[in-house]
Coordinates of C-alpha atoms and ligand atoms in Angstrom, one line a residue:
Chain M
M1 CA 0.0 0.0 0.0
P2 CA 1.4 3.4 -0.9
P3 CA 1.4 6.2 1.7
P4 CA -1.9 8.0 1.9
D5 CA -0.5 11.2 0.3
A6 CA 1.1 9.5 -2.7
G7 CA 0.2 7.0 -5.4
V8 CA -2.8 6.5 -7.7
D9 CA -5.5 6.6 -5.1
T10 CA -4.9 10.3 -4.4
V11 CA -5.4 11.1 -8.0
E12 CA -9.0 12.4 -8.0
P13 CA -10.9 9.3 -9.2
D14 CA -14.2 11.1 -9.4
A15 CA -14.0 11.9 -13.1
V16 CA -12.9 8.5 -14.1
A17 CA -15.5 6.8 -11.9
A18 CA -18.2 9.0 -13.2
G19 CA -17.2 8.3 -16.8
L20 CA -17.2 4.6 -16.2
D21 CA -20.6 4.7 -14.5
A22 CA -22.0 6.6 -17.4
L23 CA -20.5 4.3 -20.0
D24 CA -21.2 1.1 -18.2
T25 CA -24.8 1.6 -16.9
P26 CA -27.3 -0.6 -18.8
D27 CA -29.5 1.4 -21.1
P28 CA -32.9 1.7 -19.5
G29 CA -34.4 0.9 -22.9
S30 CA -35.8 3.0 -25.7
S31 CA -38.7 5.3 -25.0
R32 CA -41.8 3.4 -24.1
T33 CA -44.4 2.7 -26.8
P34 CA -47.7 4.6 -26.3
V35 CA -50.4 2.8 -24.5
W36 CA -52.9 2.6 -27.4
R37 CA -50.2 1.0 -29.6
R38 CA -49.4 -1.6 -26.9
I39 CA -53.1 -2.4 -26.6
A40 CA -53.5 -2.5 -30.3
R41 CA -50.5 -4.8 -30.6
T42 CA -51.8 -7.3 -28.0
A43 CA -55.5 -7.1 -28.7
V44 CA -55.6 -7.1 -32.5
P45 CA -54.1 -10.6 -33.2
P46 CA -56.5 -12.5 -31.0
L47 CA -59.4 -10.6 -32.5
V48 CA -58.3 -11.6 -35.9
T49 CA -58.2 -15.2 -34.8
L50 CA -61.7 -14.9 -33.3
V51 CA -63.1 -13.4 -36.5
L52 CA -61.5 -16.2 -38.6
V53 CA -62.8 -18.9 -36.3
I54 CA -66.3 -17.5 -36.5
G55 CA -66.0 -17.1 -40.3
V56 CA -65.0 -20.8 -40.7
W57 CA -67.8 -21.9 -38.4
Q58 CA -70.3 -19.8 -40.3
A59 CA -69.0 -21.4 -43.6
L60 CA -69.3 -24.9 -42.2
W61 CA -72.7 -24.2 -41.0
A62 CA -73.8 -22.8 -44.3
L63 CA -72.5 -25.9 -46.1
A64 CA -74.7 -27.9 -43.8
F65 CA -72.3 -30.8 -43.3
W66 CA -73.9 -31.6 -39.9
P67 CA -77.4 -31.3 -38.8
E68 CA -78.4 -28.1 -37.0
F69 CA -78.6 -29.7 -33.6
K70 CA -74.9 -30.7 -33.9
L71 CA -73.6 -27.5 -35.3
P72 CA -75.9 -24.5 -34.8
A73 CA -75.2 -21.2 -36.6
P74 CA -72.9 -18.7 -34.8
A75 CA -75.8 -16.3 -34.7
T76 CA -78.0 -18.8 -32.8
V77 CA -75.3 -19.3 -30.2
G78 CA -74.8 -15.5 -30.1
G79 CA -78.5 -15.1 -29.5
E80 CA -78.5 -17.6 -26.6
L81 CA -75.5 -15.9 -25.1
W82 CA -77.1 -12.5 -25.5
A83 CA -80.3 -13.7 -23.9
R84 CA -78.6 -15.1 -20.9
L85 CA -76.4 -12.1 -20.5
T86 CA -79.2 -9.6 -20.7
S87 CA -81.5 -11.5 -18.4
G88 CA -78.7 -11.5 -15.9
E89 CA -78.7 -15.4 -15.6
A90 CA -75.2 -15.6 -17.1
L91 CA -73.9 -13.3 -14.4
G92 CA -75.5 -15.6 -11.8
F93 CA -73.8 -18.7 -13.3
I94 CA -70.5 -16.8 -13.5
W95 CA -70.8 -15.6 -9.9
T96 CA -71.7 -19.0 -8.5
S97 CA -68.6 -20.6 -10.2
V98 CA -66.1 -17.7 -9.7
H99 CA -66.8 -17.2 -6.1
R100 CA -66.3 -21.0 -5.5
A101 CA -63.1 -20.9 -7.6
V102 CA -61.7 -17.9 -5.8
L103 CA -62.6 -19.1 -2.4
G104 CA -61.2 -22.6 -3.2
F105 CA -58.1 -21.1 -4.7
L106 CA -57.4 -18.9 -1.7
I107 CA -57.8 -22.0 0.6
G108 CA -55.5 -23.8 -1.7
V109 CA -52.9 -21.1 -1.4
A110 CA -53.1 -21.1 2.3
I111 CA -52.6 -24.9 2.5
A112 CA -50.1 -25.2 -0.4
T113 CA -47.7 -22.4 0.7
P114 CA -46.5 -24.0 4.0
I115 CA -46.4 -27.4 2.3
G116 CA -44.2 -26.0 -0.5
L117 CA -41.9 -24.3 2.1
V118 CA -41.4 -27.4 4.1
V119 CA -40.9 -29.6 1.0
A120 CA -38.3 -27.2 -0.4
K121 CA -36.4 -26.8 2.9
V122 CA -36.6 -30.1 4.7
R123 CA -34.8 -32.9 2.9
F124 CA -36.7 -35.8 4.5
V125 CA -40.1 -34.3 3.7
R126 CA -39.0 -33.6 0.1
A127 CA -37.9 -37.3 -0.3
A128 CA -41.2 -38.4 1.4
I129 CA -43.8 -36.4 -0.4
G130 CA -42.1 -34.6 -3.3
P131 CA -42.7 -37.3 -5.8
L132 CA -46.3 -37.6 -4.6
L133 CA -46.9 -33.9 -5.2
S134 CA -45.5 -34.1 -8.7
G135 CA -47.6 -37.2 -9.4
L136 CA -50.8 -35.6 -8.1
Q137 CA -50.1 -32.6 -10.3
S138 CA -50.3 -34.8 -13.4
L139 CA -53.4 -36.6 -12.2
P140 CA -56.5 -35.1 -13.9
S141 CA -58.6 -33.9 -11.0
V142 CA -61.8 -35.2 -12.6
A143 CA -60.5 -38.6 -11.5
W144 CA -61.3 -37.5 -7.9
V145 CA -64.9 -36.7 -8.6
P146 CA -66.3 -40.2 -8.2
A147 CA -64.4 -40.7 -4.9
A148 CA -65.4 -37.3 -3.6
V149 CA -69.1 -38.0 -4.4
L150 CA -69.0 -41.3 -2.6
W151 CA -67.3 -39.7 0.4
F152 CA -69.2 -36.5 0.7
G153 CA -72.3 -36.9 -1.5
V154 CA -73.3 -34.2 -4.0
T155 CA -72.4 -31.3 -1.7
P156 CA -70.3 -28.2 -1.8
T157 CA -67.7 -30.2 0.2
T158 CA -67.2 -32.5 -2.8
I159 CA -66.7 -29.5 -5.1
Y160 CA -64.1 -27.9 -2.9
V161 CA -62.3 -31.2 -2.3
V162 CA -61.9 -31.8 -6.0
L163 CA -60.8 -28.2 -6.5
L164 CA -58.2 -28.3 -3.7
L165 CA -56.8 -31.7 -4.9
G166 CA -56.3 -30.1 -8.2
S167 CA -54.8 -26.8 -7.2
I168 CA -52.6 -27.6 -4.1
P169 CA -50.0 -29.7 -5.9
S170 CA -49.3 -27.2 -8.6
I171 CA -49.1 -24.2 -6.2
A172 CA -46.8 -26.1 -3.8
N173 CA -44.7 -27.4 -6.7
G174 CA -44.4 -23.8 -8.0
L175 CA -43.1 -22.6 -4.7
V176 CA -40.6 -25.5 -4.5
A177 CA -39.4 -24.7 -8.0
G178 CA -39.1 -21.0 -7.1
I179 CA -37.1 -21.8 -4.0
D180 CA -34.8 -24.3 -5.9
Q181 CA -34.0 -21.6 -8.4
I182 CA -32.7 -19.1 -5.9
P183 CA -29.0 -18.5 -6.5
P184 CA -27.3 -20.0 -3.4
I185 CA -25.3 -16.8 -2.9
L186 CA -28.4 -14.9 -1.8
P187 CA -29.2 -17.0 1.3
R188 CA -25.5 -16.9 2.2
A189 CA -25.5 -13.2 1.9
G190 CA -28.5 -13.1 4.2
K191 CA -26.7 -15.4 6.7
V192 CA -23.6 -13.2 6.9
M193 CA -25.9 -10.2 7.5
G194 CA -27.2 -12.0 10.5
A195 CA -30.5 -13.3 9.2
G196 CA -31.7 -16.4 11.1
R197 CA -34.2 -18.9 9.7
L198 CA -37.2 -16.7 10.1
A199 CA -35.7 -13.4 9.0
G200 CA -34.0 -15.3 6.2
A201 CA -37.4 -16.7 5.0
R202 CA -39.0 -13.3 5.2
H203 CA -36.3 -11.1 3.7
I204 CA -34.6 -13.4 1.3
L205 CA -36.2 -16.8 0.6
L206 CA -39.8 -15.7 -0.1
P207 CA -39.1 -12.6 -2.1
A208 CA -36.4 -14.5 -4.1
A209 CA -38.8 -17.3 -4.8
L210 CA -41.6 -14.9 -5.8
P211 CA -41.4 -15.3 -9.6
G212 CA -41.6 -19.1 -9.4
Y213 CA -44.3 -18.9 -6.7
L214 CA -46.3 -16.6 -9.0
A215 CA -46.0 -19.0 -11.9
G216 CA -47.2 -21.7 -9.5
L217 CA -50.1 -19.6 -8.4
K218 CA -51.1 -18.9 -12.0
Q219 CA -51.0 -22.6 -12.8
G220 CA -52.8 -23.3 -9.5
W221 CA -55.6 -20.9 -10.7
A222 CA -55.9 -22.7 -14.0
F223 CA -56.1 -26.1 -12.1
S224 CA -58.6 -24.7 -9.7
W225 CA -60.8 -23.5 -12.5
R226 CA -60.6 -26.8 -14.4
S227 CA -61.2 -28.9 -11.4
L228 CA -64.2 -26.8 -10.4
M229 CA -65.7 -27.3 -13.9
A230 CA -65.1 -31.0 -13.7
A231 CA -66.8 -31.2 -10.4
E232 CA -69.7 -28.9 -11.4
I233 CA -70.4 -30.9 -14.6
I234 CA -70.5 -34.3 -12.8
A235 CA -71.8 -33.4 -9.4
T236 CA -75.0 -31.5 -10.2
S237 CA -77.9 -31.0 -7.8
P238 CA -80.5 -28.3 -7.4
D239 CA -79.1 -27.7 -3.9
L240 CA -75.7 -26.7 -5.3
G241 CA -77.1 -23.9 -7.4
T242 CA -76.2 -23.4 -11.1
G243 CA -72.6 -22.6 -11.9
L244 CA -71.2 -22.6 -15.4
G245 CA -70.5 -26.3 -15.2
A246 CA -74.1 -27.1 -14.3
Y247 CA -75.3 -24.8 -17.0
L248 CA -73.1 -26.7 -19.5
D249 CA -74.4 -30.1 -18.3
N250 CA -77.9 -28.7 -18.5
G251 CA -77.3 -28.0 -22.2
R252 CA -76.1 -31.6 -22.7
F253 CA -79.2 -33.0 -20.9
L254 CA -81.5 -30.9 -23.0
A255 CA -79.5 -31.7 -26.2
D256 CA -79.3 -28.0 -26.7
M257 CA -76.1 -27.2 -28.6
P258 CA -76.4 -23.4 -28.4
T259 CA -76.4 -23.7 -24.6
V260 CA -73.4 -26.1 -24.6
I261 CA -71.4 -23.8 -26.8
S262 CA -72.4 -20.7 -24.8
A263 CA -71.3 -22.4 -21.6
I264 CA -68.0 -23.3 -23.1
V265 CA -67.5 -19.7 -24.3
L266 CA -68.3 -18.4 -20.8
I267 CA -65.9 -20.9 -19.1
L268 CA -63.1 -19.9 -21.4
F269 CA -63.9 -16.3 -21.1
V270 CA -63.7 -16.4 -17.2
G271 CA -60.5 -18.5 -17.1
V272 CA -58.7 -16.4 -19.6
G273 CA -60.1 -13.1 -18.2
I274 CA -58.8 -13.8 -14.6
E275 CA -55.4 -14.7 -15.9
L276 CA -55.2 -11.6 -18.0
L277 CA -56.7 -9.2 -15.4
V278 CA -55.0 -10.6 -12.3
F279 CA -52.0 -12.8 -12.9
R280 CA -50.5 -11.1 -16.0
P281 CA -50.2 -7.6 -14.4
L282 CA -48.9 -9.1 -11.1
E283 CA -46.3 -11.1 -13.0
R284 CA -45.3 -8.1 -15.0
V285 CA -44.7 -6.0 -11.9
V286 CA -42.8 -8.7 -10.1
L287 CA -40.6 -9.5 -13.1
A288 CA -40.0 -5.9 -14.1
A289 CA -38.7 -5.1 -10.6
R290 CA -36.1 -7.8 -11.1
G291 CA -35.1 -6.8 -14.6
L292 CA -36.7 -9.9 -16.0
G293 CA -39.6 -10.6 -18.2
G294 CA -38.8 -8.9 -21.5
A295 CA -41.4 -11.3 -23.1
L296 CA -44.4 -9.9 -21.2
Chain O
M1 CA -17.7 11.9 7.5
T2 CA -20.4 11.4 10.2
A3 CA -20.2 10.0 13.6
I4 CA -21.1 6.4 12.7
L5 CA -18.2 6.1 10.3
E6 CA -15.6 7.5 12.7
P7 CA -12.8 5.0 13.4
E8 CA -13.2 3.2 16.7
T9 CA -11.3 4.8 19.5
Q10 CA -8.2 2.9 20.6
S11 CA -9.3 -0.4 22.1
T12 CA -7.7 -2.6 24.7
V13 CA -8.3 -5.7 22.6
E14 CA -5.2 -6.8 20.8
H15 CA -6.4 -8.7 17.7
A16 CA -9.4 -8.2 15.6
V17 CA -9.3 -11.8 14.7
R18 CA -6.8 -14.5 15.3
L19 CA -6.6 -18.0 13.8
S20 CA -4.4 -20.6 15.5
G21 CA -3.7 -23.9 13.9
V22 CA -6.9 -23.8 11.9
R23 CA -7.6 -26.9 9.9
K24 CA -10.5 -27.6 7.5
A25 CA -11.2 -30.9 5.8
F26 CA -14.1 -31.5 3.5
G27 CA -15.7 -34.9 3.5
T28 CA -14.7 -37.9 5.6
G29 CA -12.5 -40.9 5.2
A30 CA -10.3 -41.6 2.3
R31 CA -12.0 -39.1 0.0
S32 CA -11.7 -36.2 2.3
V33 CA -10.0 -33.0 1.1
V34 CA -7.8 -31.1 3.5
A35 CA -8.3 -27.5 2.3
L36 CA -6.5 -25.8 5.2
D37 CA -4.0 -27.2 7.8
G38 CA -2.3 -25.3 10.5
V39 CA -3.1 -21.8 9.5
D40 CA -1.9 -19.2 11.9
L41 CA -2.9 -15.6 11.2
A42 CA -3.8 -12.5 13.1
V43 CA -5.4 -9.3 12.0
E44 CA -5.0 -6.2 14.2
P45 CA -7.9 -3.8 14.7
G46 CA -8.1 -1.4 11.7
E47 CA -5.5 -3.4 9.8
F48 CA -5.7 -4.1 6.1
V49 CA -4.4 -7.6 5.4
C50 CA -4.3 -9.2 1.9
L51 CA -4.5 -12.9 1.7
L52 CA -2.8 -14.1 -1.4
G53 CA -2.7 -17.5 -3.0
A54 CA -3.2 -19.6 -6.1
S55 CA -6.7 -20.6 -7.2
G56 CA -8.0 -23.4 -5.0
C57 CA -5.6 -22.9 -2.2
G58 CA -8.3 -22.4 0.4
K59 CA -8.8 -18.6 0.5
T60 CA -12.5 -18.8 0.2
T61 CA -12.6 -21.6 2.7
L62 CA -10.7 -19.5 5.2
L63 CA -13.0 -16.5 4.8
N64 CA -16.0 -18.7 5.2
L65 CA -14.6 -20.0 8.5
V66 CA -14.0 -16.5 9.8
A67 CA -17.5 -15.4 8.6
G68 CA -19.0 -18.3 10.5
L69 CA -20.5 -19.8 7.3
D70 CA -18.6 -23.0 8.0
A71 CA -17.1 -24.7 11.0
V72 CA -13.4 -25.5 11.5
S73 CA -12.3 -29.1 11.7
G74 CA -9.5 -28.2 14.1
G75 CA -7.7 -25.3 15.7
E76 CA -9.3 -22.1 16.9
I77 CA -10.7 -18.8 15.5
E78 CA -10.8 -16.0 18.1
L79 CA -13.0 -13.1 17.0
N80 CA -12.8 -9.9 18.9
T81 CA -15.1 -8.0 16.6
A82 CA -18.7 -7.7 15.9
R83 CA -20.1 -10.2 13.3
P84 CA -17.8 -9.8 10.3
A85 CA -19.3 -8.3 7.2
V86 CA -18.6 -10.2 4.0
M87 CA -18.3 -9.0 0.4
F88 CA -18.3 -11.8 -2.2
Q89 CA -16.9 -12.0 -5.7
E90 CA -20.4 -11.3 -7.0
A91 CA -22.3 -8.4 -5.7
A92 CA -25.0 -10.8 -4.4
L93 CA -27.5 -8.0 -4.2
M94 CA -31.2 -8.8 -3.8
P95 CA -32.5 -8.2 -7.3
W96 CA -35.9 -7.1 -6.1
L97 CA -34.6 -4.4 -3.9
T98 CA -33.3 -0.9 -4.9
A99 CA -29.7 0.0 -4.2
S100 CA -30.6 1.8 -1.0
R101 CA -32.9 -1.0 0.2
N102 CA -30.1 -3.4 -0.4
V103 CA -27.8 -1.3 1.8
E104 CA -30.6 -1.0 4.3
L105 CA -31.2 -4.8 4.5
P106 CA -28.6 -5.7 7.2
L107 CA -29.9 -2.8 9.3
R108 CA -33.5 -4.1 8.9
I109 CA -32.5 -7.6 9.8
A110 CA -30.7 -6.1 12.9
G111 CA -33.9 -4.3 13.9
V112 CA -32.6 -0.8 13.5
K113 CA -35.4 1.9 13.6
R114 CA -36.6 3.1 10.3
A115 CA -35.4 6.8 10.5
D116 CA -32.0 5.6 11.7
R117 CA -31.8 3.1 8.9
R118 CA -32.6 5.7 6.3
R119 CA -30.0 8.1 7.6
R120 CA -27.2 5.6 7.7
T121 CA -28.1 4.2 4.3
A122 CA -27.9 7.6 2.8
E123 CA -24.5 8.3 4.4
L124 CA -23.1 5.0 3.2
L125 CA -24.4 5.5 -0.3
D126 CA -22.7 8.9 -0.4
L127 CA -19.5 7.3 0.9
V128 CA -19.3 5.0 -2.1
R129 CA -20.5 7.9 -4.3
L130 CA -23.8 6.4 -5.2
G131 CA -26.1 8.9 -3.6
E132 CA -27.8 9.6 -6.9
V133 CA -28.7 6.1 -7.8
G134 CA -30.2 4.9 -4.5
D135 CA -33.6 4.1 -6.0
K136 CA -32.2 2.1 -9.0
R137 CA -32.4 -1.7 -9.0
P138 CA -29.3 -3.8 -9.4
H139 CA -30.1 -4.7 -13.0
E140 CA -30.1 -1.0 -13.8
L141 CA -26.5 -0.5 -12.5
S142 CA -23.1 -1.3 -14.0
G143 CA -21.0 -4.1 -12.5
G144 CA -18.7 -1.6 -10.8
M145 CA -21.7 0.3 -9.3
R146 CA -23.2 -3.0 -8.0
Q147 CA -19.9 -3.9 -6.3
R148 CA -19.9 -0.4 -4.7
V149 CA -23.5 -1.0 -3.4
A150 CA -22.3 -4.4 -2.1
L151 CA -19.4 -2.5 -0.3
A152 CA -21.9 -0.1 1.2
R153 CA -24.1 -3.0 2.4
A154 CA -21.1 -4.7 3.9
L155 CA -20.1 -1.5 5.7
A156 CA -23.7 -1.1 6.9
S157 CA -23.5 -4.6 8.5
A158 CA -19.9 -4.1 9.7
V159 CA -20.3 -0.7 11.2
H160 CA -23.7 -1.4 12.7
G161 CA -22.4 -4.3 14.7
A162 CA -19.3 -2.3 15.8
G163 CA -19.6 0.0 18.7
G164 CA -19.8 -0.7 22.4
G165 CA -16.1 -1.5 22.3
K166 CA -16.5 -4.0 19.4
Q167 CA -14.3 -3.6 16.3
A168 CA -15.6 -3.8 12.8
L169 CA -14.2 -6.5 10.4
L170 CA -14.7 -6.6 6.7
L171 CA -14.0 -9.9 4.8
M172 CA -13.7 -9.5 1.1
D173 CA -13.4 -12.5 -1.3
E174 CA -11.9 -11.4 -4.6
P175 CA -14.5 -8.6 -4.8
F176 CA -13.1 -6.9 -7.9
S177 CA -11.8 -9.9 -9.9
A178 CA -14.9 -10.1 -12.1
L179 CA -14.5 -6.4 -13.1
D180 CA -12.6 -4.9 -16.0
A181 CA -9.1 -3.4 -15.4
I182 CA -10.1 0.2 -15.3
T183 CA -13.1 -0.3 -13.1
R184 CA -11.0 -2.5 -10.8
D185 CA -8.5 0.3 -10.6
V186 CA -11.1 2.9 -9.6
L187 CA -12.7 0.6 -7.1
Q188 CA -9.4 -0.2 -5.4
A189 CA -8.9 3.5 -4.9
E190 CA -12.4 3.8 -3.5
L191 CA -11.9 0.9 -1.1
L192 CA -8.7 2.5 0.3
R193 CA -10.5 5.8 0.7
V194 CA -13.4 4.1 2.4
W195 CA -11.1 2.0 4.6
R196 CA -9.3 5.1 5.8
T197 CA -12.6 6.8 6.5
T198 CA -14.1 4.0 8.5
G199 CA -11.1 2.4 10.1
T200 CA -12.5 -1.2 10.0
A201 CA -10.1 -4.1 9.8
V202 CA -10.1 -5.7 6.4
L203 CA -9.2 -9.2 5.4
F204 CA -9.0 -9.1 1.6
V205 CA -8.6 -12.2 -0.5
T206 CA -7.1 -12.1 -3.9
H207 CA -5.0 -14.1 -6.3
D208 CA -3.6 -10.9 -7.9
V209 CA -0.2 -10.0 -6.5
R210 CA -0.3 -6.4 -7.7
E211 CA -3.7 -5.9 -6.1
A212 CA -2.5 -7.3 -2.8
V213 CA 0.5 -5.1 -2.7
R214 CA -1.4 -2.0 -3.7
L215 CA -4.2 -2.4 -1.2
G216 CA -2.7 -4.2 1.9
Q217 CA -0.6 -3.1 4.8
R218 CA 0.5 -6.7 5.0
V219 CA 0.4 -9.4 2.4
V220 CA 0.1 -13.0 3.6
L221 CA 0.9 -15.8 1.1
L222 CA -1.0 -19.1 1.4
S223 CA 0.3 -22.4 0.0
S224 CA -1.9 -24.9 -1.7
R225 CA -3.1 -28.4 -0.7
P226 CA -3.3 -27.9 2.2
G227 CA -3.4 -24.2 2.5
R228 CA -1.0 -22.8 5.1
V229 CA 0.8 -19.5 5.6
V230 CA 4.1 -19.5 3.7
Q231 CA 5.4 -16.0 4.1
E232 CA 4.3 -12.5 5.0
W233 CA 5.4 -9.1 3.7
Q234 CA 4.9 -5.6 5.2
V235 CA 3.9 -3.5 2.3
D236 CA 2.6 -0.4 4.0
R237 CA 3.8 3.0 2.7
L238 CA 6.0 1.7 -0.1
S239 CA 7.3 4.0 -2.7
A240 CA 6.5 3.2 -6.3
A241 CA 9.9 1.6 -6.8
G242 CA 9.5 -0.4 -3.5
E243 CA 6.1 -1.5 -4.6
A244 CA 7.4 -2.8 -7.9
K245 CA 10.2 -4.6 -6.2
T246 CA 7.9 -6.3 -3.7
V247 CA 5.5 -7.3 -6.4
D248 CA 8.4 -9.1 -8.2
E249 CA 9.6 -10.7 -5.0
I250 CA 6.1 -12.0 -4.1
N251 CA 5.5 -13.2 -7.6
G252 CA 8.7 -15.2 -7.5
R253 CA 7.7 -16.8 -4.3
L254 CA 4.2 -17.5 -5.5
R255 CA 5.7 -19.3 -8.6
E256 CA 8.0 -21.3 -6.4
V257 CA 5.0 -22.4 -4.3
I258 CA 2.9 -23.3 -7.3
S259 CA 5.7 -25.2 -9.1
S260 CA 6.4 -27.3 -6.0
H261 CA 3.0 -28.9 -6.7
A262 CA 4.0 -29.9 -10.2
A263 CA 6.7 -32.2 -8.8
A264 CA 4.4 -33.8 -6.3
Ligands
ADP1 N1 -17.7 -27.6 0.0 C1 -16.6 -28.2 -0.4 N2 -16.5 -29.6 -0.5 C2 -15.4 -30.2 -0.9 N3 -14.3 -29.6 -1.2 C3 -14.3 -28.2 -1.1 C4 -15.4 -27.5 -0.7 N4 -15.1 -26.2 -0.8 C5 -13.8 -26.1 -1.2 N5 -13.3 -27.3 -1.4 C6 -11.9 -27.6 -1.8 O1 -11.1 -26.9 -0.9 C7 -10.0 -26.3 -1.7 C8 -10.0 -24.8 -1.5 O2 -11.1 -24.2 -2.1 P1 -11.4 -22.6 -2.0 O3 -11.3 -22.2 -0.6 O4 -12.6 -22.4 -2.8 O5 -10.1 -22.1 -2.8 P2 -9.8 -20.6 -3.3 O6 -10.9 -19.7 -2.8 O7 -8.5 -20.2 -2.8 O8 -9.8 -20.6 -4.8 C9 -10.2 -26.7 -3.1 O9 -9.4 -27.8 -3.4 C10 -11.7 -27.1 -3.2 O10 -11.8 -28.1 -4.1
MG2 MG1 -12.3 -18.5 -3.9

């Protein structure tokens, strides 16, 4: 080390340092595209697809390959949908299903999060139930419906059990994957800063696992929604009220194709809508804060 | 600089940290690797010691032991300081926190009050000349800036623990080796300035002889397999010519140590 009043370190490094910082700092990116153009760019392609699908459908119907009760005209289905929407019935179906799905999903999150944490951090538990969790994730939850009906009858319990069995594995697995992907240097950095197990989980583990956890939540939502529909289609009863699944099954029972297609459209619409309105923005915020997620 | 960054007043404690006969083996039985064996080393309060050695000689292992990230297999480490702060080769910043939140993190974990935290964080960011970019996230900073944030964070954790008669100790594991030459040069100067301002003891690991001689008051050369102290040089207040001569001398010794392994 040179004496304090000699050598390179007394040469004012400010200018050099400032220059380096200016040169080396990542470019924050070109100016943002205007909002209307972003919306146009994301909304127009799916709209084009929709128009094409309806066009082909209309053409097939006009060619009359299939009888009307198998393939109704787009306008007939549109009429059915419009009637249900304006009468407020559709809103009722949607509310019945969505409130079940949201409630079930939240219960699923509350159960799956501690499971995921323990599986990720305790080696024995991971060895014991890790494979089971992955296996359950690939089991279609409709397979649980007969068992649940025999156990609990055609009751709300059955519906929630099927929903939870569908969503918990994927949420827990998402959290495990999120924790596994944490660069090991971060927990070490936390440890040398004096973070114990609890402070480490709160300040480092959970925020670091957040992107993976969110991906798990998103998938968990999709699984909740699917499981709920499976349960509602199979386990129908007047006591349960009419959700979208029951509405769909009703259409099958009445051999009413416009109802069936309307129900499918609504189910799709809700599933995609929640993903776009809730999970996509959440993911965007979380990833952008970490300098990730250029694709979103 | 402000009060929290003042050097500690003269303490009665002799060493900041002392290692005696420290041994570290990884694994057990026939396949165990002895990384360190019989390491004796002391760092005085406020002293800047550079630990020099070839790649794989056990420098990181030694720092981990002092940092308490790992336990010794034998010997003793006597720490007379607050919990040592560590700076790694990578900045290891939390990517979801802004620069100032990163610096604040050790204080949050230590339960320091919010207003205090904010004040100290601002001081430390100014100290590493990053007062302007406190609300930027790591991915928006250059490599050199990230390392300076990491330095400020390490200081936050070192200086917070210090006080009440406790010394501060900063452990640095090749913190500049991933940077380009010019940035490294600037950061070395920054580190010396910060060290003189804060008066913490520093144990600085490097495999770069020039860096060791430039930064340290004392250079300690470690042998490989197992790592053990081979020789020490006092390199404080050298003239430019003296520095060049010492670099050559240490380089020569380092080569000897390394080539002795080729024969084995
Ligand atoms: N966790 C570990 N398990 C087994 N061997 C290790 C472990 N960590 C380090 N080693 C061995 O100890 C020796 C010293 O490693 P390290 O301290 O990383 O060297 P350096 O930092 O000087 O490059 C190396 O031979 C390395 O292979
Ligand atoms: Mg190393």
